[in-house]
PDB file of C-alpha atoms in Angstrom:
ATOM      1  CA  VAL A   1      96.192  49.583 149.275  1.00 37.00           C
ATOM      2  CA  ALA A   2      97.679  52.442 151.489  1.00 37.00           C
ATOM      3  CA  PHE A   3      94.489  54.471 151.625  1.00 53.00           C
ATOM      4  CA  GLY A   4      95.184  56.455 154.689  1.00 77.00           C
ATOM      5  CA  LEU A   5      98.993  56.476 155.290  1.00 89.00           C
ATOM      6  CA  TYR A   6     100.289  60.009 154.352  1.00 93.00           C
ATOM      7  CA  PHE A   7     103.347  62.294 154.502  1.00 95.00           C
ATOM      8  CA  PRO A   8     102.953  65.349 156.607  1.00 96.00           C
ATOM      9  CA  ARG A   9     105.282  67.238 154.329  1.00 95.00           C
ATOM     10  CA  LYS A  10     105.059  67.478 150.594  1.00 91.00           C
ATOM     11  CA  GLU A  11     108.740  67.976 150.137  1.00 93.00           C
ATOM     12  CA  TYR A  12     112.085  67.759 152.125  1.00 95.00           C
ATOM     13  CA  LEU A  13     115.534  69.425 151.613  1.00 93.00           C
ATOM     14  CA  VAL A  14     119.007  68.071 152.372  1.00 92.00           C
ATOM     15  CA  ASN A  15     122.548  68.772 151.637  1.00 92.00           C
ATOM     16  CA  VAL A  16     125.102  66.011 150.499  1.00 93.00           C
ATOM     17  CA  TYR A  17     128.866  66.516 150.077  1.00 92.00           C
ATOM     18  CA  ILE A  18     131.198  64.319 148.126  1.00 91.00           C
ATOM     19  CA  ASP A  19     133.397  62.019 150.028  1.00 90.00           C
ATOM     20  CA  GLU A  20     130.774  61.677 152.970  1.00 91.00           C
ATOM     21  CA  PRO A  21     131.196  57.886 153.787  1.00 92.00           C
ATOM     22  CA  ALA A  22     128.718  55.238 152.790  1.00 93.00           C
ATOM     23  CA  GLY A  23     126.237  54.810 155.532  1.00 94.00           C
ATOM     24  CA  THR A  24     126.018  58.610 156.527  1.00 94.00           C
ATOM     25  CA  PRO A  25     122.198  59.389 157.602  1.00 95.00           C
ATOM     26  CA  LEU A  26     120.848  62.314 155.584  1.00 95.00           C
ATOM     27  CA  LEU A  27     117.327  62.682 156.585  1.00 94.00           C
ATOM     28  CA  ARG A  28     114.650  61.191 158.690  1.00 95.00           C
ATOM     29  CA  ILE A  29     111.163  60.911 157.100  1.00 96.00           C
ATOM     30  CA  HIS A  30     107.902  60.349 158.885  1.00 96.00           C
ATOM     31  CA  ALA A  31     104.437  59.136 157.926  1.00 95.00           C
ATOM     32  CA  LEU A  32     101.134  59.585 159.571  1.00 95.00           C
ATOM     33  CA  ARG A  33      98.436  56.913 159.858  1.00 93.00           C
ATOM     34  CA  ASP A  34      94.648  56.791 159.001  1.00 88.00           C
ATOM     35  CA  SER A  35      94.123  54.135 161.407  1.00 87.00           C
ATOM     36  CA  HIS A  36      95.940  52.684 164.526  1.00 86.00           C
ATOM     37  CA  GLU A  37      96.736  49.454 162.905  1.00 86.00           C
ATOM     38  CA  GLU A  38      98.464  50.535 159.853  1.00 88.00           C
ATOM     39  CA  VAL A  39     102.326  50.174 159.764  1.00 91.00           C
ATOM     40  CA  ALA A  40     104.320  52.452 157.379  1.00 92.00           C
ATOM     41  CA  HIS A  41     106.769  51.162 154.684  1.00 91.00           C
ATOM     42  CA  PHE A  42     108.965  53.557 152.814  1.00 93.00           C
ATOM     43  CA  HIS A  43     110.518  52.958 149.390  1.00 91.00           C
ATOM     44  CA  LEU A  44     112.751  55.047 146.890  1.00 89.00           C
ATOM     45  CA  CYS A  45     111.907  55.216 143.301  1.00 81.00           C
ATOM     46  CA  GLN A  46     115.286  54.101 141.628  1.00 77.00           C
ATOM     47  CA  ASN A  47     115.209  56.831 139.151  1.00 78.00           C
ATOM     48  CA  LEU A  48     116.686  60.280 140.044  1.00 84.00           C
ATOM     49  CA  ILE A  49     115.406  63.435 138.605  1.00 84.00           C
ATOM     50  CA  ILE A  50     117.906  65.978 137.483  1.00 83.00           C
ATOM     51  CA  SER A  51     116.852  69.166 135.776  1.00 73.00           C
ATOM     52  CA  ARG A  52     113.390  67.690 135.187  1.00 61.00           C
ATOM     53  CA  ALA A  53     114.801  64.877 133.226  1.00 64.00           C
ATOM     54  CA  LYS A  54     115.333  61.299 134.285  1.00 63.00           C
ATOM     55  CA  SER A  55     118.967  60.383 134.912  1.00 68.00           C
ATOM     56  CA  PRO A  56     120.727  57.088 135.479  1.00 70.00           C
ATOM     57  CA  GLU A  57     119.692  54.723 138.055  1.00 81.00           C
ATOM     58  CA  ASN A  58     120.138  55.757 141.678  1.00 87.00           C
ATOM     59  CA  ASN A  59     123.122  54.107 142.915  1.00 88.00           C
ATOM     60  CA  TRP A  60     123.815  56.454 145.817  1.00 92.00           C
ATOM     61  CA  PHE A  61     120.907  56.761 148.167  1.00 94.00           C
ATOM     62  CA  GLN A  62     118.745  54.311 150.101  1.00 95.00           C
ATOM     63  CA  ILE A  63     116.022  54.517 152.552  1.00 95.00           C
ATOM     64  CA  LYS A  64     115.306  52.134 155.547  1.00 95.00           C
ATOM     65  CA  GLU A  65     111.841  50.577 154.674  1.00 93.00           C
ATOM     66  CA  LYS A  66     110.632  50.552 158.270  1.00 94.00           C
ATOM     67  CA  THR A  67     112.119  53.711 159.845  1.00 95.00           C
ATOM     68  CA  GLY A  68     112.220  56.150 156.804  1.00 96.00           C
ATOM     69  CA  LEU A  69     116.031  57.072 157.422  1.00 97.00           C
ATOM     70  CA  LEU A  70     117.393  58.230 154.027  1.00 96.00           C
ATOM     71  CA  TYR A  71     121.249  57.343 153.912  1.00 96.00           C
ATOM     72  CA  LEU A  72     124.175  57.259 151.585  1.00 95.00           C
ATOM     73  CA  SER A  73     124.649  53.747 150.224  1.00 94.00           C
ATOM     74  CA  LYS A  74     127.860  54.617 148.411  1.00 92.00           C
ATOM     75  CA  SER A  75     130.333  57.396 149.027  1.00 91.00           C
ATOM     76  CA  LEU A  76     130.035  60.245 146.330  1.00 90.00           C
ATOM     77  CA  ASP A  77     133.304  60.960 144.571  1.00 90.00           C
ATOM     78  CA  GLY A  78     134.125  63.490 141.791  1.00 87.00           C
ATOM     79  CA  GLU A  79     133.232  60.840 139.233  1.00 87.00           C
ATOM     80  CA  ASP A  80     129.755  60.542 140.637  1.00 88.00           C
ATOM     81  CA  PHE A  81     129.270  64.249 140.914  1.00 88.00           C
ATOM     82  CA  ASN A  82     130.164  64.424 137.156  1.00 85.00           C
ATOM     83  CA  ILE A  83     127.276  61.871 136.533  1.00 84.00           C
ATOM     84  CA  LEU A  84     124.823  63.505 138.694  1.00 85.00           C
ATOM     85  CA  SER A  85     125.671  67.146 137.346  1.00 83.00           C
ATOM     86  CA  GLN A  86     125.510  65.631 133.752  1.00 79.00           C
ATOM     87  CA  GLY A  87     129.065  66.764 133.036  1.00 71.00           C
ATOM     88  CA  ASN A  88     128.493  70.540 133.896  1.00 73.00           C
ATOM     89  CA  TRP A  89     131.012  70.523 136.580  1.00 70.00           C
ATOM     90  CA  MET A  90     129.026  73.214 138.323  1.00 77.00           C
ATOM     91  CA  PRO A  91     129.593  73.600 142.203  1.00 85.00           C
ATOM     92  CA  LEU A  92     126.174  72.433 143.161  1.00 87.00           C
ATOM     93  CA  THR A  93     123.681  70.163 141.401  1.00 87.00           C
ATOM     94  CA  LYS A  94     119.898  69.604 142.446  1.00 89.00           C
ATOM     95  CA  VAL A  95     118.687  65.944 142.412  1.00 90.00           C
ATOM     96  CA  MET A  96     115.130  64.947 143.317  1.00 91.00           C
ATOM     97  CA  LEU A  97     114.068  61.633 144.790  1.00 91.00           C
ATOM     98  CA  TYR A  98     110.650  60.261 144.943  1.00 91.00           C
ATOM     99  CA  VAL A  99     109.760  58.314 148.368  1.00 93.00           C
ATOM    100  CA  PHE A 100     106.742  56.287 148.421  1.00 91.00           C
ATOM    101  CA  LEU A 101     104.711  55.082 151.322  1.00 90.00           C
ATOM    102  CA  SER A 102     102.695  51.970 151.694  1.00 87.00           C
ATOM    103  CA  SER A 103     101.022  49.859 154.576  1.00 84.00           C
ATOM    104  CA  HIS A 104     102.596  46.712 153.131  1.00 83.00           C
ATOM    105  CA  PRO A 105     106.168  45.761 152.198  1.00 83.00           C
ATOM    106  CA  PHE A 106     107.283  46.893 148.771  1.00 78.00           C
ATOM    107  CA  GLU A 107     107.769  44.609 145.849  1.00 73.00           C
ATOM    108  CA  GLU A 108     111.228  44.891 144.130  1.00 64.00           C
ATOM    109  CA  LYS A 109     111.213  47.659 141.577  1.00 60.00           C
ATOM    110  CA  GLU A 110     107.871  48.841 142.613  1.00 60.00           C
ATOM    111  CA  CYS A 111     107.519  52.608 141.877  1.00 67.00           C
ATOM    112  CA  ASP A 112     104.068  53.540 142.429  1.00 69.00           C
ATOM    113  CA  SER A 113     101.988  54.291 145.360  1.00 68.00           C
ATOM    114  CA  ALA A 114      99.069  56.543 146.475  1.00 70.00           C
ATOM    115  CA  ALA A 115     101.255  58.622 148.624  1.00 85.00           C
ATOM    116  CA  PHE A 116     104.696  60.069 147.850  1.00 90.00           C
ATOM    117  CA  THR A 117     106.820  62.858 148.988  1.00 93.00           C
ATOM    118  CA  LYS A 118     109.744  64.688 147.092  1.00 93.00           C
ATOM    119  CA  VAL A 119     113.428  64.885 148.512  1.00 94.00           C
ATOM    120  CA  PHE A 120     115.394  67.695 146.699  1.00 93.00           C
ATOM    121  CA  LEU A 121     119.161  66.856 147.301  1.00 92.00           C
ATOM    122  CA  SER A 122     121.699  69.806 146.993  1.00 92.00           C
ATOM    123  CA  VAL A 123     124.879  67.796 146.145  1.00 91.00           C
ATOM    124  CA  ILE A 124     127.860  70.060 146.548  1.00 91.00           C
ATOM    125  CA  ASN A 125     131.028  69.381 144.796  1.00 90.00           C
ATOM    126  CA  ALA A 126     133.123  69.851 147.773  1.00 91.00           C
ATOM    127  CA  THR A 127     133.865  67.887 150.899  1.00 92.00           C
ATOM    128  CA  ALA A 128     131.905  68.620 154.057  1.00 90.00           C
ATOM    129  CA  PRO A 129     133.138  71.826 155.761  1.00 89.00           C
ATOM    130  CA  ALA A 130     134.707  71.708 159.293  1.00 91.00           C
ATOM    131  CA  CYS A 131     131.678  71.920 161.572  1.00 89.00           C
ATOM    132  CA  SER A 132     133.151  74.900 163.277  1.00 87.00           C
ATOM    133  CA  SER A 133     133.020  76.896 160.156  1.00 90.00           C
ATOM    134  CA  LEU A 134     129.318  76.372 159.683  1.00 90.00           C
ATOM    135  CA  THR A 135     126.733  78.881 160.940  1.00 91.00           C
ATOM    136  CA  ALA A 136     124.128  78.034 163.555  1.00 93.00           C
ATOM    137  CA  ARG A 137     121.616  78.135 160.767  1.00 93.00           C
ATOM    138  CA  GLN A 138     123.257  75.465 158.733  1.00 92.00           C
ATOM    139  CA  LEU A 139     124.012  73.288 161.552  1.00 93.00           C
ATOM    140  CA  CYS A 140     120.364  73.444 162.880  1.00 95.00           C
ATOM    141  CA  PHE A 141     117.845  73.611 159.880  1.00 94.00           C
ATOM    142  CA  THR A 142     118.071  73.380 156.186  1.00 89.00           C
ATOM    143  CA  GLU A 143     115.002  75.647 155.712  1.00 85.00           C
ATOM    144  CA  MET A 144     113.824  78.936 156.865  1.00 83.00           C
ATOM    145  CA  ASP A 145     110.382  77.569 158.126  1.00 87.00           C
ATOM    146  CA  LEU A 146     109.153  74.065 158.644  1.00 94.00           C
ATOM    147  CA  SER A 147     105.713  73.674 157.388  1.00 96.00           C
ATOM    148  CA  PHE A 148     103.533  70.378 157.897  1.00 97.00           C
ATOM    149  CA  GLN A 149     100.004  69.406 156.974  1.00 96.00           C
ATOM    150  CA  ILE A 150      98.086  67.123 159.411  1.00 96.00           C
ATOM    151  CA  LYS A 151      94.751  65.552 158.368  1.00 94.00           C
ATOM    152  CA  GLU A 152      91.890  66.161 160.870  1.00 94.00           C
ATOM    153  CA  ASN A 153      90.229  63.262 162.822  1.00 93.00           C
ATOM    154  CA  LYS A 154      93.364  61.001 162.482  1.00 94.00           C
ATOM    155  CA  PRO A 155      95.260  59.125 165.041  1.00 94.00           C
ATOM    156  CA  PRO A 156      98.140  60.823 166.837  1.00 96.00           C
ATOM    157  CA  GLY A 157     101.915  60.238 165.811  1.00 96.00           C
ATOM    158  CA  THR A 158     105.342  61.308 165.337  1.00 97.00           C
ATOM    159  CA  PHE A 159     105.594  63.573 162.270  1.00 97.00           C
ATOM    160  CA  HIS A 160     109.092  65.192 162.242  1.00 97.00           C
ATOM    161  CA  GLN A 161     112.622  65.041 163.780  1.00 96.00           C
ATOM    162  CA  LEU A 162     114.408  68.311 164.212  1.00 96.00           C
ATOM    163  CA  GLN A 163     117.922  67.114 164.495  1.00 94.00           C
ATOM    164  CA  LEU A 164     119.572  66.996 161.118  1.00 93.00           C
ATOM    165  CA  PRO A 165     120.898  63.244 161.045  1.00 93.00           C
ATOM    166  CA  SER A 166     123.968  64.176 158.697  1.00 89.00           C
ATOM    167  CA  VAL A 167     125.075  67.001 161.046  1.00 91.00           C
ATOM    168  CA  HIS A 168     124.695  64.986 164.130  1.00 89.00           C
ATOM    169  CA  HIS A 169     126.633  62.237 162.403  1.00 88.00           C
ATOM    170  CA  LEU A 170     129.447  64.606 161.327  1.00 88.00           C
ATOM    171  CA  CYS A 171     129.614  67.188 164.028  1.00 90.00           C
ATOM    172  CA  GLN A 172     129.863  65.053 167.144  1.00 86.00           C
ATOM    173  CA  ASN A 173     132.257  67.488 168.971  1.00 86.00           C
ATOM    174  CA  LEU A 174     129.392  70.256 169.002  1.00 91.00           C
ATOM    175  CA  SER A 175     126.536  70.246 171.282  1.00 93.00           C
ATOM    176  CA  ILE A 176     123.220  70.975 169.455  1.00 94.00           C
ATOM    177  CA  SER A 177     119.976  71.023 171.263  1.00 95.00           C
ATOM    178  CA  TYR A 178     116.433  71.902 170.234  1.00 97.00           C
ATOM    179  CA  LYS A 179     113.210  73.158 171.940  1.00 96.00           C
ATOM    180  CA  LEU A 180     109.637  73.465 170.626  1.00 96.00           C
ATOM    181  CA  LEU A 181     108.186  76.815 171.800  1.00 95.00           C
ATOM    182  CA  ALA A 182     104.426  76.638 171.820  1.00 90.00           C
ATOM    183  CA  ALA A 183     101.593  78.268 173.723  1.00 87.00           C
ATOM    184  CA  GLU A 184     100.339  76.295 176.684  1.00 88.00           C
ATOM    185  CA  GLY A 185      97.707  73.433 175.850  1.00 90.00           C
ATOM    186  CA  LEU A 186      98.567  73.119 172.224  1.00 94.00           C
ATOM    187  CA  PRO A 187      98.434  69.352 171.003  1.00 96.00           C
ATOM    188  CA  PHE A 188     102.006  68.832 170.272  1.00 97.00           C
ATOM    189  CA  ARG A 189     104.863  67.237 172.326  1.00 96.00           C
ATOM    190  CA  TYR A 190     108.589  67.471 171.750  1.00 96.00           C
ATOM    191  CA  ASN A 191     110.623  64.555 172.769  1.00 96.00           C
ATOM    192  CA  GLU A 192     114.119  65.771 173.967  1.00 94.00           C
ATOM    193  CA  SER A 193     115.873  62.368 173.822  1.00 93.00           C
ATOM    194  CA  ASN A 194     115.373  61.931 169.948  1.00 93.00           C
ATOM    195  CA  THR A 195     114.294  65.459 168.941  1.00 95.00           C
ATOM    196  CA  SER A 196     110.886  64.146 167.454  1.00 96.00           C
ATOM    197  CA  VAL A 197     107.684  65.998 167.348  1.00 97.00           C
ATOM    198  CA  HIS A 198     104.507  64.275 168.085  1.00 97.00           C
ATOM    199  CA  VAL A 199     100.797  65.322 167.631  1.00 97.00           C
ATOM    200  CA  THR A 200      99.227  64.101 170.734  1.00 97.00           C
ATOM    201  CA  GLN A 201      95.515  64.026 169.654  1.00 96.00           C
ATOM    202  CA  ARG A 202      93.199  63.837 166.827  1.00 95.00           C
ATOM    203  CA  LEU A 203      92.920  67.332 165.247  1.00 95.00           C
ATOM    204  CA  ASP A 204      89.577  69.159 164.183  1.00 93.00           C
ATOM    205  CA  ARG A 205      89.914  71.881 161.517  1.00 91.00           C
ATOM    206  CA  GLU A 206      86.685  73.270 162.342  1.00 90.00           C
ATOM    207  CA  GLU A 207      87.992  74.058 165.859  1.00 90.00           C
ATOM    208  CA  ARG A 208      91.486  75.277 164.580  1.00 92.00           C
ATOM    209  CA  GLU A 209      92.901  75.328 161.138  1.00 92.00           C
ATOM    210  CA  ARG A 210      96.485  76.633 161.790  1.00 93.00           C
ATOM    211  CA  TYR A 211      99.033  76.313 164.731  1.00 95.00           C
ATOM    212  CA  GLU A 212     102.025  78.470 164.632  1.00 95.00           C
ATOM    213  CA  LEU A 213     105.059  77.382 166.880  1.00 96.00           C
ATOM    214  CA  ILE A 214     108.743  78.150 166.896  1.00 97.00           C
ATOM    215  CA  ALA A 215     111.608  75.623 166.664  1.00 97.00           C
ATOM    216  CA  LYS A 216     114.687  76.871 168.688  1.00 97.00           C
ATOM    217  CA  CYS A 217     118.177  75.483 168.301  1.00 97.00           C
ATOM    218  CA  THR A 218     121.190  76.256 170.423  1.00 97.00           C
ATOM    219  CA  VAL A 219     124.836  75.335 169.358  1.00 95.00           C
ATOM    220  CA  ARG A 220     127.413  75.251 172.051  1.00 92.00           C
ATOM    221  CA  GLU A 221     131.161  74.881 171.175  1.00 86.00           C
ATOM    222  CA  GLY A 222     133.413  75.446 174.272  1.00 83.00           C
ATOM    223  CA  PHE A 223     132.423  78.753 175.825  1.00 85.00           C
ATOM    224  CA  ARG A 224     130.555  79.970 172.423  1.00 87.00           C
ATOM    225  CA  GLU A 225     126.870  79.635 172.408  1.00 92.00           C
ATOM    226  CA  MET A 226     124.718  80.476 169.241  1.00 93.00           C
ATOM    227  CA  GLN A 227     120.972  80.294 168.939  1.00 95.00           C
ATOM    228  CA  VAL A 228     118.618  80.171 165.941  1.00 96.00           C
ATOM    229  CA  GLU A 229     114.747  80.191 165.699  1.00 96.00           C
ATOM    230  CA  VAL A 230     112.548  79.279 162.703  1.00 96.00           C
ATOM    231  CA  PRO A 231     108.704  79.270 162.386  1.00 96.00           C
ATOM    232  CA  PHE A 232     107.224  75.804 162.846  1.00 97.00           C
ATOM    233  CA  LEU A 233     103.774  75.785 161.146  1.00 97.00           C
ATOM    234  CA  VAL A 234     101.150  73.203 161.303  1.00 97.00           C
ATOM    235  CA  SER A 235      97.988  73.351 158.867  1.00 95.00           C
ATOM    236  CA  VAL A 236      95.047  71.027 159.535  1.00 94.00           C
ATOM    237  CA  LEU A 237      93.706  69.437 156.494  1.00 91.00           C
ATOM    238  CA  ASP A 238      89.929  69.216 156.060  1.00 88.00           C
ATOM    239  CA  GLU A 239      87.782  66.198 155.960  1.00 85.00           C
ATOM    240  CA  ASP A 240      84.176  66.728 154.933  1.00 80.00           C
ATOM    241  CA  ASP A 241      82.788  65.820 158.196  1.00 83.00           C
ATOM    242  CA  SER A 242      80.442  68.772 159.327  1.00 83.00           C
ATOM    243  CA  PRO A 243      77.136  69.178 157.801  1.00 84.00           C
ATOM    244  CA  PRO A 244      76.055  72.762 156.341  1.00 86.00           C
ATOM    245  CA  PHE A 245      73.828  74.899 158.561  1.00 87.00           C
ATOM    246  CA  VAL A 246      71.337  77.701 158.038  1.00 88.00           C
ATOM    247  CA  PRO A 247      70.648  80.667 160.330  1.00 83.00           C
ATOM    248  CA  ASN A 248      67.723  80.134 162.827  1.00 82.00           C
ATOM    249  CA  GLY A 249      67.407  76.568 161.290  1.00 82.00           C
ATOM    250  CA  THR A 250      65.490  77.978 158.276  1.00 80.00           C
ATOM    251  CA  ASP A 251      66.124  76.042 154.955  1.00 80.00           C
ATOM    252  CA  THR A 252      63.296  77.335 152.909  1.00 81.00           C
ATOM    253  CA  ALA A 253      62.087  80.799 151.944  1.00 83.00           C
ATOM    254  CA  ASP A 254      58.700  81.686 150.638  1.00 85.00           C
ATOM    255  CA  ALA A 255      58.601  84.260 147.889  1.00 83.00           C
ATOM    256  CA  VAL A 256      55.542  86.562 147.502  1.00 85.00           C
ATOM    257  CA  VAL A 257      55.373  88.059 143.939  1.00 86.00           C
ATOM    258  CA  GLU A 258      53.586  91.381 143.487  1.00 86.00           C
ATOM    259  CA  PHE A 259      52.141  92.527 140.330  1.00 86.00           C
ATOM    260  CA  ASN A 260      54.293  94.292 137.553  1.00 86.00           C
ATOM    261  CA  ARG A 261      57.749  93.150 139.079  1.00 86.00           C
ATOM    262  CA  LYS A 262      60.457  93.833 136.644  1.00 89.00           C
ATOM    263  CA  GLU A 263      62.919  91.224 135.393  1.00 90.00           C
ATOM    264  CA  GLY A 264      65.908  90.761 137.877  1.00 89.00           C
ATOM    265  CA  THR A 265      63.725  91.565 140.985  1.00 91.00           C
ATOM    266  CA  VAL A 266      64.996  89.677 144.046  1.00 92.00           C
ATOM    267  CA  LEU A 267      62.044  87.947 145.588  1.00 91.00           C
ATOM    268  CA  ALA A 268      63.291  85.882 148.562  1.00 90.00           C
ATOM    269  CA  THR A 269      66.802  84.968 149.768  1.00 90.00           C
ATOM    270  CA  LEU A 270      68.279  82.068 151.639  1.00 89.00           C
ATOM    271  CA  THR A 271      71.764  81.700 153.213  1.00 90.00           C
ATOM    272  CA  VAL A 272      73.659  78.558 153.929  1.00 90.00           C
ATOM    273  CA  TYR A 273      76.925  78.261 155.851  1.00 90.00           C
ATOM    274  CA  ASP A 274      79.415  75.422 155.489  1.00 89.00           C
ATOM    275  CA  ALA A 275      82.206  75.571 158.111  1.00 86.00           C
ATOM    276  CA  ASP A 276      83.719  72.293 156.491  1.00 81.00           C
ATOM    277  CA  THR A 277      84.917  73.916 152.988  1.00 73.00           C
ATOM    278  CA  THR A 278      86.090  76.953 151.254  1.00 75.00           C
ATOM    279  CA  PRO A 279      85.229  77.925 147.669  1.00 75.00           C
ATOM    280  CA  ILE A 280      86.896  75.350 145.624  1.00 70.00           C
ATOM    281  CA  TYR A 281      88.372  75.983 142.159  1.00 66.00           C
ATOM    282  CA  PRO A 282      86.865  75.348 139.437  1.00 69.00           C
ATOM    283  CA  LEU A 283      83.921  77.367 140.930  1.00 74.00           C
ATOM    284  CA  GLU A 284      81.507  74.820 139.186  1.00 75.00           C
ATOM    285  CA  SER A 285      82.577  72.143 141.738  1.00 74.00           C
ATOM    286  CA  SER A 286      81.436  74.470 144.639  1.00 71.00           C
ATOM    287  CA  ARG A 287      78.145  75.501 142.757  1.00 74.00           C
ATOM    288  CA  LYS A 288      77.233  71.638 142.324  1.00 76.00           C
ATOM    289  CA  LYS A 289      77.762  70.913 146.063  1.00 76.00           C
ATOM    290  CA  TYR A 290      74.544  72.648 147.117  1.00 79.00           C
ATOM    291  CA  THR A 291      71.637  73.373 144.481  1.00 79.00           C
ATOM    292  CA  GLY A 292      68.836  75.735 145.007  1.00 80.00           C
ATOM    293  CA  THR A 293      65.426  74.399 143.951  1.00 81.00           C
ATOM    294  CA  ILE A 294      61.937  76.104 143.313  1.00 84.00           C
ATOM    295  CA  VAL A 295      59.396  73.529 144.510  1.00 84.00           C
ATOM    296  CA  THR A 296      56.372  73.699 142.086  1.00 88.00           C
ATOM    297  CA  ASP A 297      54.354  71.808 139.817  1.00 92.00           C
ATOM    298  CA  ASP A 298      53.606  74.703 137.689  1.00 93.00           C
ATOM    299  CA  PRO A 299      55.655  74.953 134.301  1.00 93.00           C
ATOM    300  CA  TRP A 300      55.023  78.559 134.072  1.00 92.00           C
ATOM    301  CA  ILE A 301      56.783  79.203 137.407  1.00 89.00           C
ATOM    302  CA  SER A 302      59.592  77.072 136.275  1.00 89.00           C
ATOM    303  CA  GLU A 303      60.113  79.066 133.180  1.00 91.00           C
ATOM    304  CA  THR A 304      59.467  82.615 134.952  1.00 91.00           C
ATOM    305  CA  PHE A 305      61.447  82.407 137.916  1.00 91.00           C
ATOM    306  CA  ARG A 306      65.145  81.130 138.632  1.00 90.00           C
ATOM    307  CA  VAL A 307      67.346  80.572 141.718  1.00 90.00           C
ATOM    308  CA  GLU A 308      70.844  82.473 141.491  1.00 91.00           C
ATOM    309  CA  HIS A 309      73.570  80.867 143.758  1.00 90.00           C
ATOM    310  CA  ILE A 310      76.502  82.965 144.858  1.00 89.00           C
ATOM    311  CA  PHE A 311      79.175  82.271 147.437  1.00 89.00           C
ATOM    312  CA  ASP A 312      82.103  83.486 149.103  1.00 90.00           C
ATOM    313  CA  GLU A 313      84.707  82.827 151.779  1.00 90.00           C
ATOM    314  CA  ILE A 314      84.147  83.883 155.327  1.00 90.00           C
ATOM    315  CA  HIS A 315      85.725  83.210 158.671  1.00 89.00           C
ATOM    316  CA  PHE A 316      84.363  81.474 161.728  1.00 86.00           C
ATOM    317  CA  SER A 317      85.829  82.058 165.042  1.00 83.00           C
ATOM    318  CA  PRO A 318      85.530  79.189 167.322  1.00 77.00           C
ATOM    319  CA  ASN A 319      87.579  79.514 170.566  1.00 75.00           C
ATOM    320  CA  GLY A 320      88.985  82.678 169.252  1.00 76.00           C
ATOM    321  CA  SER A 321      90.695  81.062 166.338  1.00 81.00           C
ATOM    322  CA  GLN A 322      89.843  82.082 162.772  1.00 84.00           C
ATOM    323  CA  VAL A 323      88.674  79.184 160.559  1.00 88.00           C
ATOM    324  CA  ARG A 324      87.682  79.484 156.900  1.00 89.00           C
ATOM    325  CA  GLY A 325      84.326  78.536 155.620  1.00 89.00           C
ATOM    326  CA  THR A 326      81.951  79.341 152.812  1.00 89.00           C
ATOM    327  CA  ARG A 327      78.692  81.357 152.815  1.00 91.00           C
ATOM    328  CA  HIS A 328      76.184  80.335 150.047  1.00 90.00           C
ATOM    329  CA  GLU A 329      73.389  82.679 149.047  1.00 91.00           C
ATOM    330  CA  TYR A 330      70.457  81.688 146.978  1.00 90.00           C
TER     331      TYR A 330
END
């Protein structure tokens, strides 16, 4: 079972034009590992999703099982576009592909796995425009921001490639280069030779929950130079690996009950902090995580007193970085 392999993105976007030749690379998808010995295998579900309905079997797109490179296996022509747009002849149609991930080679027709991501293809009813007519934005990025989710405590690895394979394939007369702008000491490395981004160490969500970097792209054509920057955001996903803690190490509270107390009077309070989780919905699942108990053998005490549990989100600030957690009050 591919228990730990996972995609650092929930979805990808890519543009496809008709008459692009078979073999055109469209997108490079990466996976991150749960353990060092895992090897990623990628697989496409052979049914396309168009307008939320299943369409004919996929005859146009393939993925290289070992590298995650999505490419055109057949040139799209006008007739293909008619099938994909379901006869609407719109200028653009949206197609969705499921890409699955496994630590073992996929069996033929297998279309189920613990891990999958979605690829949204904008299929455009026009031939690819001349590279010189595209803006720097279109040449560099398909999205306004690049967002990734990396699990804490997992091995380092490559999780993104900045270069758009289709643009690199079609626009070889242009010079397109990238940089990853980040504060000193962040655990990410950019490899200029293949434009890949690598997380260099295991991350700890209780130390830092979010990293904000910037991807910068420079396009040169002759004497003309254009630049574009987009946010490059990494969120660290939590693993329940830190025990709850109490202020001053006090995990019990004594209640002294005076005569004539009214119903609803608060007699004692106890606070528990959990840096590991934030309030979960439905709220009952958070309530069940920790329970407050009155320690007594007296049935009258059990009937007359109760423990109330309220909780809210708070922020811890290790190393000056805000990390969300939960405060439980009893």
